Amino acid sequence: LSRLIRDRAGSTDAMLAAFGDEALLRAALRFEAGLARAQAEAGLIAAEDAEAIAAACVDLPDIEDLADAAAHAGTLAIPLVTLLRERLAANSPRAAALLHKGATSQDLADTALMLQARTGAALIRAETERLVSALTALTRAHAATPMLGRTLLQGALPITFGLKTAGWLQGVAGALARFEAETVAIQLQLGGATGSLAGLDGKAIEVAERLAAILGLPAPVTPWHARREGLAGLASALAILTGAVGKIAGDIALLAQNEVAEAFEPRVAGRGGSSAMAHKRNPTGCQTALTAAIRAPHLAATIVSALPQQHERGLGGWQAEGAVLADLFQLAHGALAAMAPVIEGLEVDTARMAANLAAAGVGTDTGESQTLVARALASLEKDR
Amino acid sequence: LSRLIRDRAGSTDAMLAAFGDEALLRAALRFEAGLARAQAEAGLIAAEDAEAIAAACVDLPDIEDLADAAAHAGTLAIPLVTLLRERLAANSPRAAALLHKGATSQDLADTALMLQARTGAALIRAETERLVSALTALTRAHAATPMLGRTLLQGALPITFGLKTAGWLQGVAGALARFEAETVAIQLQLGGATGSLAGLDGKAIEVAERLAAILGLPAPVTPWHARREGLAGLASALAILTGAVGKIAGDIALLAQNEVAEAFEPRVAGRGGSSAMAHKRNPTGCQTALTAAIRAPHLAATIVSALPQQHERGLGGWQAEGAVLADLFQLAHGALAAMAPVIEGLEVDTARMAANLAAAGVGTDTGESQTLVARALASLEKDR
Amino acid sequence: LSRLIRDRAGSTDAMLAAFGDEALLRAALRFEAGLARAQAEAGLIAAEDAEAIAAACVDLPDIEDLADAAAHAGTLAIPLVTLLRERLAANSPRAAALLHKGATSQDLADTALMLQARTGAALIRAETERLVSALTALTRAHAATPMLGRTLLQGALPITFGLKTAGWLQGVAGALARFEAETVAIQLQLGGATGSLAGLDGKAIEVAERLAAILGLPAPVTPWHARREGLAGLASALAILTGAVGKIAGDIALLAQNEVAEAFEPRVAGRGGSSAMAHKRNPTGCQTALTAAIRAPHLAATIVSALPQQHERGLGGWQAEGAVLADLFQLAHGALAAMAPVIEGLEVDTARMAANLAAAGVGTDTGESQTLVARALASLEKDR
Amino acid sequence: LSRLIRDRAGSTDAMLAAFGDEALLRAALRFEAGLARAQAEAGLIAAEDAEAIAAACVDLPDIEDLADAAAHAGTLAIPLVTLLRERLAANSPRAAALLHKGATSQDLADTALMLQARTGAALIRAETERLVSALTALTRAHAATPMLGRTLLQGALPITFGLKTAGWLQGVAGALARFEAETVAIQLQLGGATGSLAGLDGKAIEVAERLAAILGLPAPVTPWHARREGLAGLASALAILTGAVGKIAGDIALLAQNEVAEAFEPRVAGRGGSSAMAHKRNPTGCQTALTAAIRAPHLAATIVSALPQQHERGLGGWQAEGAVLADLFQLAHGALAAMAPVIEGLEVDTARMAANLAAAGVGTDTGESQTLVARALASLEKDR
């Protein structure tokens, strides 16, 4: 039933795993185990019950069965809690009753999603920094390489190639900074049935803080079941980052046209070929990034559209976010991972750049391109 | 690596299978086998070579290996053709060379997607007709049941419940008619490297027609590699159908509020419960449909956004369509399959309807609601 | 307060006028006058009252005052009806009371929008047909002109320029056919307060039919206050048509690059210049069409997203449609009107096409391009 | 030709003016005057020429003529510069030649847009702070008011009304903080023809800094003609803010349903009436906000979609941003201005809240709602 082939083409194994079924279940089990332990630490339940619960959360359940049951129930929490209670029933009936105490389905769903997002954010950060490094090196190497600047898809005046790549670099670096700022949304969710922290005997805030520490997620000021601005910001930041990468891909694809021929993706055995034309060298990395850049804005808009969620926990809105956020992380990482090696190995034909510039007959004064390149690099250096 | 749990919650096993990896590969293998046989029928290659190719297209390749290779190559066709040629190399070297003759990667990708879409369309049609039948019965049953009409979320004047459900019915029936009209886009793709039908020795149109017949897909007037309006129309129709179902879900969720309490999803064991509140009865079918209605418009917009694809076959645009169209079929079918049983088993509290109407103090004249219900039903009957 | 400069750049005077304030008010006044006359014809009110009402609907009210009042009231109908009643109060108090009888605000809003849409649809149709004619002529002229086919932005194999333009033509013609089919949504709206046809003394259907005849709009089977699939289909069709035009614009802009130089927008005095570079010749028509193609999918998605409107008449959804549909008509017409003269006057450099093809070293066999061109033209001819 | 009635219903006079034609032209004239003065300060041109240019930039040109000319030229800068040169030709021919020196059309377009955005941002900030104040007061007043919490549109467990409004408040405050952070994108644009600062005799950076000071806009590190992440972030932040306001509107509309009747928009003479039903009291402020929340995500997605702009200055992408960003500012401000008075005057029926809670039979324990309210308020206080 999976869609491995299509997903794999637009993402990476690491990010697909981060948002895969096993990671989701592991995160859900960590939530239940951590919740019990946090309650034990707060003196709400006995330590041995917490450990019994934690022990029941070790083995991964059968994914297909659980997928069916979750679809039937309308939420993953119900069949998962049922299954864990069955595991506990024989030897720890008291622990079985205490499992999931004070939590609601959305607490589990949101926290599990945030644990996946934290993994995803680390992957995004690392791959973006790789791309930033490659772009910095490329910019330094070509700070003074003259080429034709192009506006409205027409030859304009001379620039340096480094000025173009400095723009790519600033775009990606700026998008990364926004993304980093938006990762503040990656927080624990624990509010109980109606987000009022009922059912935890007045110790809910202590439990939340202990659980947050156990899971390594920040504790929110208050539950955020129906307050999804943070996720919308995170989703938007991923789409913008993907767009910044797509800008690079679009430019390289234009530069790689036969008639322009100024820059090319590196040759990689078995990549970029054509099933019909042996002479072709398709810009496959650019293709992956452009596909992501086409899809990502609409995924982010989905989450922004879902913001007006009803009352304390809404119907339909937050349930839409998980799959969409997963797609966004996967596409963004796929785009980054496609373009980082393209920049690292970009083949630049400076002679052709010079020839195209000469052919345009617009002189060779590259203005203050080098000054601008230096300013861009210095500014980014300072922001580190 | 799969995302079974999230996908399963918003779709159906049948539709997930229709757009799953195995179905994709089966469709791709049918394309290659059919292409060879069509060429044999047209006298371009020997029948024994065609049968050798067809025989090589029987066994399903390893999906994970192929997913990796397709991601690396940038297209599924290249590693699949390579693998099939390896199968043929020892015993049918001539057939190995003839495999995929005259075709390009996008021919395989598009035709495989269309074979999947044809299966998907049949599932959509069947489930929509089920919903239409249920809505027709519900409308007939409540043509004269008085209730409070509500506008701008405020009580307005009396209507009958049948007038409300007739609107639901007309919306879904109209959306189905549009969808049926747009399925004309589900056609064979065969254009060769640049869509010029080169490489088939002047018999390309005959080959295309024979291949279309073998696969049971209509043959297009000309290849449509960079002409994607049909897919955009199909995607839009799926999103509109999903929205029409979402309208029903939204209304039922509002009617099922405690304080309104006029209609409820049927009770289904293990469905609609709360992990925290035993008394609750969540509108789980409505939730699935509303989630789909939130996501679908953005997916359709993705495909519409991708329309300006470059030259003879574009970069990034058509490569984005497959996964998005799959999501649309899956969400639409999930919404339909969630709401059909809701309508079939809808619990209607006519006494409460009467009480709410009385409490509103706006009289009991239901206007010409029954006339309108009859007109709606007669019109739909006529359109059949 | 207007947005003339920005709107004017992306649309046409004719379409801006069709969706301008004066057209909106004229349509609203026609609705009220027509409603009264239809009721007189049906024997519900006296002919002299209908004529008094019609007379009160002749002079255009002050637009700024009405805009403020409509914004305050939350709907245009309330201040407009108040104003018209004031006009009638002195001499026709009975007519004043009968004005707007049986109608609700949304009846006026929707019918006025549909009257505007009818005008808009005629403009779209005419301009698309102009573009289709120009594309047909261009295709015939270049059916056999060899050029390099390009896939994934890389040189591929030879085609003819006519094959490329035939694809443009088929795309636009297909999108026009879809648009024509979706104009069926352009219907009268008359349902009264809750869509139940209350308040018209049992003669509502007759009144609706007479009003439809007076206004020249089809009468719907039933009111469609909360059933907006038709509008969503119309909006999607406009976005798809815009995308089909955007495809042409994108290709021409790529062909017009200095290094490709195969086709150019016609020179028009004062158009396409650069404020900084006298040598430049910007593809301004393509720019307009591409801008429209970027915006249109999101506008259509807005209307599709709004489909789940609550109960008998929703809150927020239908109120969002008017401005968005106006934008769509305006952008689509702007794109068409920008590209029709571009195609009519396209400068094609066949020598450069031949040179670029030769430089690619992929032979000169244009496959069955001419056969495909003939098939495309014949098929479109047949569909007329 | 304007769209006053529809725009006015969804926005405010102040914001419509901020993005109106006159404001756009004033900003464009300020750019040209400021550019001349900055060059004079930098010693590039004579002070008297700068003053002649500045004097020519005082009178507002005829808007309709300019709109037509800008649409024809494809950019506002060309006819505006032509017109200003005509003004200067007789008495200051040297100044006429120096006008617009070193600038490109997009420099003017972007800087003018940013001047409008700065005004817009101040309006957004002020109105959001008004809403935040009103929400803070409401939250304090109802910190302990018991009501039924509702999840998945079903009655759940008790909360306090203050907990609900604290969530509204946190959502809006969080969205405002994001918006403030994104206003960093509101910067001067000055890059010259190709963004290389050519044409300013090596003093471009000094000129840019002086011009930035004159206009009161930050100077960017480098020109950002094809680097639009900042605008995409700003647009996304506006959409998210609108969504946070839409959440409040949605909840109030649900609470105001006849059968729930817990909270209502304040009565305002002439607002919220029905043209057909005198008894109705429509939630008109909520309607405005919900309409904005439906439209805004798609507008933001438009700008995010346009990120991959070609080369040094793209074709179609940045030209799409102005109108869309204007719509976003207008809708966001309209939503805020609609909801601030709603919250300031919200009618809360605490008796009905208590009755609905009692009817639900879920006890009266409001959990730690008051603790959460205090935490939310304290956290927001700290962030100030």
XYZ file of N, CA and C in Angstrom, chain D residues 92-244:
459
model
N 14.837 72.558 -16.983
C 15.966 71.840 -16.377
C 16.347 70.624 -17.221
N 16.755 70.850 -18.446
C 17.071 69.699 -19.306
C 18.159 68.814 -18.708
N 19.102 69.403 -18.009
C 20.155 68.587 -17.401
C 19.562 67.693 -16.300
N 18.717 68.274 -15.510
C 18.052 67.478 -14.467
C 17.204 66.381 -15.084
N 16.553 66.695 -16.194
C 15.723 65.680 -16.859
C 16.549 64.445 -17.187
N 17.770 64.685 -17.653
C 18.622 63.551 -18.014
C 19.110 62.784 -16.786
N 19.177 63.465 -15.651
C 19.710 62.828 -14.433
C 18.639 62.101 -13.624
N 17.404 62.410 -13.912
C 16.294 61.743 -13.215
C 16.418 60.236 -13.359
N 16.179 59.506 -12.281
C 16.118 58.037 -12.315
C 17.498 57.421 -12.564
N 18.532 58.248 -12.533
C 19.894 57.772 -12.811
C 20.271 56.609 -11.884
N 20.759 55.557 -12.493
C 21.248 54.423 -11.713
C 20.166 53.502 -11.194
N 18.925 53.846 -11.489
C 17.819 53.030 -10.965
C 17.182 52.230 -12.089
N 16.497 51.180 -11.725
C 15.731 50.387 -12.683
C 14.266 50.417 -12.267
N 13.407 50.004 -13.164
C 11.969 50.022 -12.879
C 11.645 49.332 -11.565
N 12.285 48.204 -11.344
C 11.947 47.441 -10.149
C 12.406 48.151 -8.875
N 13.462 48.950 -8.975
C 13.865 49.737 -7.800
C 12.707 50.629 -7.356
N 12.122 51.290 -8.332
C 10.993 52.157 -8.017
C 9.801 51.340 -7.525
N 9.485 50.267 -8.238
C 8.301 49.478 -7.879
C 8.449 48.889 -6.475
N 9.602 48.313 -6.200
C 9.798 47.673 -4.894
C 9.826 48.703 -3.767
N 10.561 49.789 -3.975
C 10.652 50.780 -2.907
C 9.283 51.409 -2.641
N 8.541 51.696 -3.695
C 7.198 52.258 -3.492
C 6.327 51.271 -2.721
N 6.414 50.013 -3.097
C 5.638 48.996 -2.381
C 6.047 48.933 -0.913
N 7.334 49.059 -0.659
C 7.809 48.982 0.723
C 7.363 50.215 1.525
N 7.328 51.369 0.875
C 6.806 52.550 1.583
C 5.336 52.347 1.932
N 4.598 51.756 1.005
C 3.201 51.451 1.315
C 3.110 50.401 2.422
N 3.980 49.412 2.361
C 3.954 48.344 3.371
C 4.293 48.883 4.756
N 5.182 49.885 4.782
C 5.518 50.457 6.088
C 4.291 51.118 6.713
N 3.560 51.874 5.902
C 2.323 52.454 6.404
C 1.355 51.357 6.824
N 1.263 50.353 5.984
C 0.362 49.240 6.286
C 0.732 48.528 7.572
N 2.029 48.340 7.767
C 2.474 47.628 8.967
C 2.123 48.401 10.228
N 2.227 49.718 10.155
C 1.865 50.514 11.333
C 0.370 50.377 11.637
N -0.429 50.347 10.602
C -1.868 50.166 10.805
C -2.176 48.787 11.391
N -1.513 47.788 10.886
C -1.713 46.425 11.400
C -1.320 46.356 12.867
N -0.179 46.918 13.169
C 0.332 46.887 14.536
C -0.674 47.540 15.498
N -1.129 48.728 15.121
C -2.026 49.474 16.007
C -3.338 48.714 16.232
N -3.872 48.170 15.159
C -5.171 47.501 15.298
C -5.018 46.171 16.042
N -3.891 45.508 15.834
C -3.666 44.258 16.570
C -3.500 44.559 18.055
N -2.804 45.626 18.359
C -2.631 45.955 19.776
C -3.964 46.330 20.419
N -4.805 46.970 19.636
C -6.150 47.255 20.151
C -6.886 45.949 20.461
N -6.780 45.009 19.539
C -7.444 43.720 19.764
C -6.824 42.986 20.944
N -5.504 43.046 21.052
C -4.816 42.391 22.175
C -5.288 42.992 23.500
N -5.421 44.295 23.534
C -5.893 44.937 24.774
C -7.296 44.471 25.131
N -8.140 44.434 24.123
C -9.516 44.021 24.383
C -9.570 42.571 24.842
N -8.757 41.738 24.230
C -8.739 40.326 24.621
C -8.181 40.152 26.024
N -7.196 40.961 26.368
C -6.627 40.874 27.713
C -7.686 41.224 28.758
N -8.407 42.284 28.493
C -9.456 42.686 29.439
C -10.534 41.615 29.542
N -10.916 41.083 28.406
C -11.957 40.046 28.403
C -11.492 38.808 29.160
N -10.254 38.475 28.979
C -9.702 37.295 29.641
C -9.671 37.500 31.158
N -9.239 38.676 31.572
C -9.221 38.953 33.008
C -10.635 38.887 33.587
N -11.585 39.429 32.840
C -12.951 39.494 33.360
C -13.577 38.111 33.511
N -13.163 37.189 32.654
C -13.822 35.884 32.647
C -12.875 34.739 33.001
N -11.828 35.070 33.720
C -10.865 34.027 34.082
C -11.535 32.873 34.815
N -12.558 33.169 35.564
C -13.189 32.148 36.405
C -14.615 31.820 35.980
N -15.057 32.310 34.827
C -16.434 32.055 34.380
C -16.555 30.649 33.808
N -17.314 29.770 34.457
C -17.372 28.385 33.967
C -18.202 28.263 32.694
N -17.766 27.400 31.841
C -18.532 27.089 30.625
C -18.158 25.684 30.182
N -18.906 25.198 29.202
C -18.618 23.883 28.654
C -17.478 23.996 27.641
N -16.423 23.216 27.868
C -15.406 23.098 26.831
C -15.923 22.188 25.726
N -15.511 22.446 24.511
C -16.045 21.667 23.384
C -14.901 21.194 22.501
N -14.903 19.924 22.190
C -13.866 19.370 21.328
C -14.516 18.564 20.225
N -13.952 18.675 19.027
C -14.521 18.024 17.842
C -16.007 18.366 17.690
N -16.348 19.601 18.072
C -17.709 20.134 18.022
C -18.689 19.369 18.910
N -18.155 18.695 19.930
C -18.991 18.009 20.920
C -18.660 18.541 22.305
N -19.651 18.606 23.152
C -19.413 18.985 24.530
C -18.396 18.047 25.158
N -17.454 18.636 25.906
C -16.395 17.807 26.485
C -16.438 17.975 28.006
N -15.562 18.787 28.552
C -15.493 18.966 29.998
C -15.508 20.464 30.293
N -15.693 20.836 31.552
C -15.755 22.265 31.888
C -14.399 22.970 31.693
N -14.497 24.198 31.280
C -13.352 25.114 31.283
C -13.870 26.449 31.823
N -13.012 27.472 31.789
C -13.561 28.817 32.011
C -13.526 29.568 30.684
N -14.420 30.532 30.580
C -14.444 31.318 29.344
C -13.112 32.056 29.166
N -12.516 32.430 30.279
C -11.215 33.099 30.214
C -10.139 32.209 29.615
N -10.240 30.902 29.799
C -9.255 30.013 29.183
C -9.400 30.044 27.655
N -10.651 30.080 27.224
C -10.882 30.162 25.779
C -10.331 31.483 25.226
N -10.654 32.560 25.886
C -10.211 33.858 25.356
C -8.697 34.049 25.521
N -8.116 33.405 26.534
C -6.651 33.455 26.664
C -5.996 32.807 25.442
N -6.611 31.742 24.959
C -6.095 31.098 23.763
C -6.196 32.023 22.553
N -7.330 32.714 22.452
C -7.462 33.691 21.360
C -6.342 34.731 21.450
N -6.165 35.218 22.668
C -5.165 36.260 22.920
C -3.763 35.776 22.588
N -3.412 34.602 23.054
C -2.078 34.081 22.764
C -1.864 33.895 21.269
N -2.933 33.445 20.603
C -2.826 33.255 19.161
C -2.542 34.562 18.434
N -3.279 35.589 18.783
C -3.096 36.885 18.122
C -1.745 37.496 18.511
N -1.402 37.396 19.774
C -0.121 37.974 20.223
C 1.052 37.262 19.554
N 0.959 35.948 19.457
C 2.024 35.199 18.789
C 2.129 35.576 17.313
N 0.982 35.751 16.691
C 0.975 36.116 15.266
C 1.505 37.536 15.069
N 1.223 38.404 16.015
C 1.754 39.768 15.920
C 3.277 39.759 16.053
N 3.774 38.958 16.988
C 5.231 38.888 17.163
C 5.905 38.408 15.881
N 5.326 37.393 15.251
C 5.881 36.906 13.981
C 5.842 38.008 12.929
N 4.706 38.706 12.863
C 4.580 39.783 11.879
C 5.646 40.855 12.113
N 5.809 41.244 13.357
C 6.829 42.263 13.666
C 8.198 41.804 13.191
N 8.507 40.547 13.462
C 9.817 40.032 13.047
C 9.962 40.072 11.531
N 8.881 39.800 10.835
C 8.963 39.750 9.368
C 8.990 41.140 8.730
N 8.626 42.164 9.476
C 8.673 43.504 8.869
C 10.109 43.939 8.564
N 11.082 43.177 9.002
C 12.470 43.443 8.622
C 12.633 43.422 7.099
N 11.691 42.779 6.421
C 11.766 42.732 4.949
C 11.443 44.073 4.309
N 10.870 44.968 5.085
C 10.456 46.257 4.517
C 11.688 47.149 4.414
N 12.344 47.074 3.275
C 13.633 47.731 3.062
C 13.622 48.497 1.740
N 14.549 49.402 1.642
C 14.812 50.063 0.374
C 15.230 49.050 -0.683
N 14.865 49.342 -1.926
C 15.429 48.601 -3.058
C 16.198 49.587 -3.935
N 17.439 49.326 -4.168
C 18.200 50.122 -5.142
C 19.367 49.287 -5.650
N 19.235 48.817 -6.855
C 20.278 47.959 -7.392
C 20.702 48.332 -8.794
N 19.895 49.162 -9.449
C 20.200 49.471 -10.838
C 19.820 48.321 -11.743
N 20.131 48.506 -13.016
C 19.595 47.653 -14.076
C 19.657 46.161 -13.764
N 20.768 45.702 -13.270
C 20.937 44.268 -13.072
C 21.270 43.957 -11.615
N 21.006 44.906 -10.749
C 21.284 44.654 -9.342
C 22.751 44.737 -9.000
N 23.545 45.282 -9.928
C 24.992 45.312 -9.688
C 25.464 46.691 -9.238
N 24.527 47.609 -9.025
C 24.869 48.974 -8.622
C 25.714 49.688 -9.675
N 25.624 49.216 -10.905
C 26.284 49.943 -11.984
C 25.564 51.262 -12.211
N 26.257 52.211 -12.775
C 25.605 53.451 -13.173
C 25.584 54.509 -12.096
N 26.241 54.237 -10.978
C 26.275 55.262 -9.937
C 27.716 55.627 -9.578
N 28.576 55.454 -10.546
C 29.937 55.978 -10.446
C 30.654 55.518 -9.176
N 30.421 54.299 -8.788
C 31.133 53.753 -7.638
C 30.634 54.264 -6.300
N 29.592 55.068 -6.326
C 29.071 55.592 -5.059
C 27.709 55.003 -4.724
N 27.428 53.873 -5.319
C 26.085 53.326 -5.196
C 25.711 53.027 -3.751
N 26.640 52.479 -2.997
C 26.298 52.103 -1.630
C 26.039 53.349 -0.785
N 26.842 54.355 -1.003
C 26.584 55.607 -0.291
C 25.221 56.183 -0.683
N 24.938 56.161 -1.984
C 23.643 56.670 -2.443
C 22.505 55.875 -1.807
N 22.658 54.572 -1.795
C 21.599 53.734 -1.220
C 21.389 54.078 0.249
N 22.466 54.261 0.968
C 22.322 54.558 2.399
C 21.685 55.924 2.625
N 22.091 56.888 1.813
C 21.486 58.222 1.953
C 20.002 58.185 1.554
N 19.700 57.467 0.485
C 18.300 57.373 0.051
C 17.457 56.668 1.132
N 18.024 55.622 1.704
C 17.313 54.915 2.773
C 17.000 55.869 3.915
N 17.982 56.698 4.273
C 17.766 57.643 5.370
C 16.680 58.656 5.003
N 16.723 59.130 3.776
C 15.725 60.106 3.332
C 14.321 59.525 3.402
N 14.184 58.280 2.967
C 12.859 57.653 2.919
C 12.459 57.018 4.245
N 13.423 56.915 5.145
C 13.098 56.286 6.423
C 12.935 54.788 6.343
N 13.552 54.183 5.361
C 13.535 52.722 5.229
C 14.936 52.192 5.518
N 15.065 50.998 6.092
C 16.394 50.401 6.243
C 17.040 50.165 4.874
N 18.352 50.307 4.817
C 19.092 49.963 3.599
C 19.434 48.480 3.642
N 19.215 47.771 2.567
C 19.550 46.342 2.564
C 21.054 46.142 2.431
N 21.528 44.981 2.824
C 22.941 44.644 2.628
C 23.273 44.689 1.140
N 22.410 44.093 0.347
C 22.565 44.102 -1.115
C 21.168 44.207 -1.722
N 21.058 44.565 -2.980
C 19.732 44.569 -3.615
C 19.080 43.178 -3.540
N 17.783 43.173 -3.550
C 17.055 41.901 -3.360
C 16.034 41.685 -4.473
N 16.380 42.116 -5.684
C 15.452 42.011 -6.819
C 14.900 40.605 -7.030
N 15.743 39.604 -6.877
C 15.312 38.239 -7.181
C 15.354 37.360 -5.932
N 15.401 38.008 -4.794
C 15.513 37.307 -3.505
C 14.325 37.796 -2.697
N 13.230 37.061 -2.748
C 11.955 37.560 -2.251
C 11.506 36.827 -0.985
N 12.392 36.123 -0.331
C 12.014 35.375 0.873
C 11.427 36.292 1.927
N 11.951 37.496 2.019
C 11.447 38.419 3.023
C 9.981 38.751 2.784
N 9.640 39.039 1.547
C 8.243 39.335 1.236
C 7.361 38.122 1.467
N 7.892 36.957 1.149
C 7.109 35.739 1.378
C 6.871 35.541 2.868
N 7.866 35.857 3.673
C 7.695 35.753 5.124
C 6.684 36.761 5.637
N 6.755 37.967 5.111
C 5.807 39.002 5.509
C 4.378 38.605 5.129
N 4.226 38.112 3.922
C 2.905 37.687 3.459
C 2.381 36.536 4.306
N 3.248 35.582 4.602
C 2.822 34.443 5.422
C 2.407 34.913 6.805
N 3.159 35.847 7.356
C 2.828 36.355 8.692
C 1.471 37.055 8.697
N 1.175 37.782 7.639
C -0.139 38.434 7.550
C -1.253 37.399 7.459
N -1.020 36.347 6.696
C -2.040 35.302 6.574
C -2.240 34.578 7.905
N -1.151 34.348 8.616
C -1.265 33.662 9.904
C -1.982 34.559 10.918
N -1.665 35.832 10.908
C -2.371 36.769 11.788
C -3.862 36.787 11.468
N -4.171 36.804 10.196
C -5.577 36.780 9.797
C -6.244 35.489 10.257
N -5.525 34.401 10.169
C -6.063 33.127 10.647
C -6.314 33.123 12.144
N -5.422 33.759 12.898
C -5.600 33.835 14.354
C -6.836 34.658 14.692
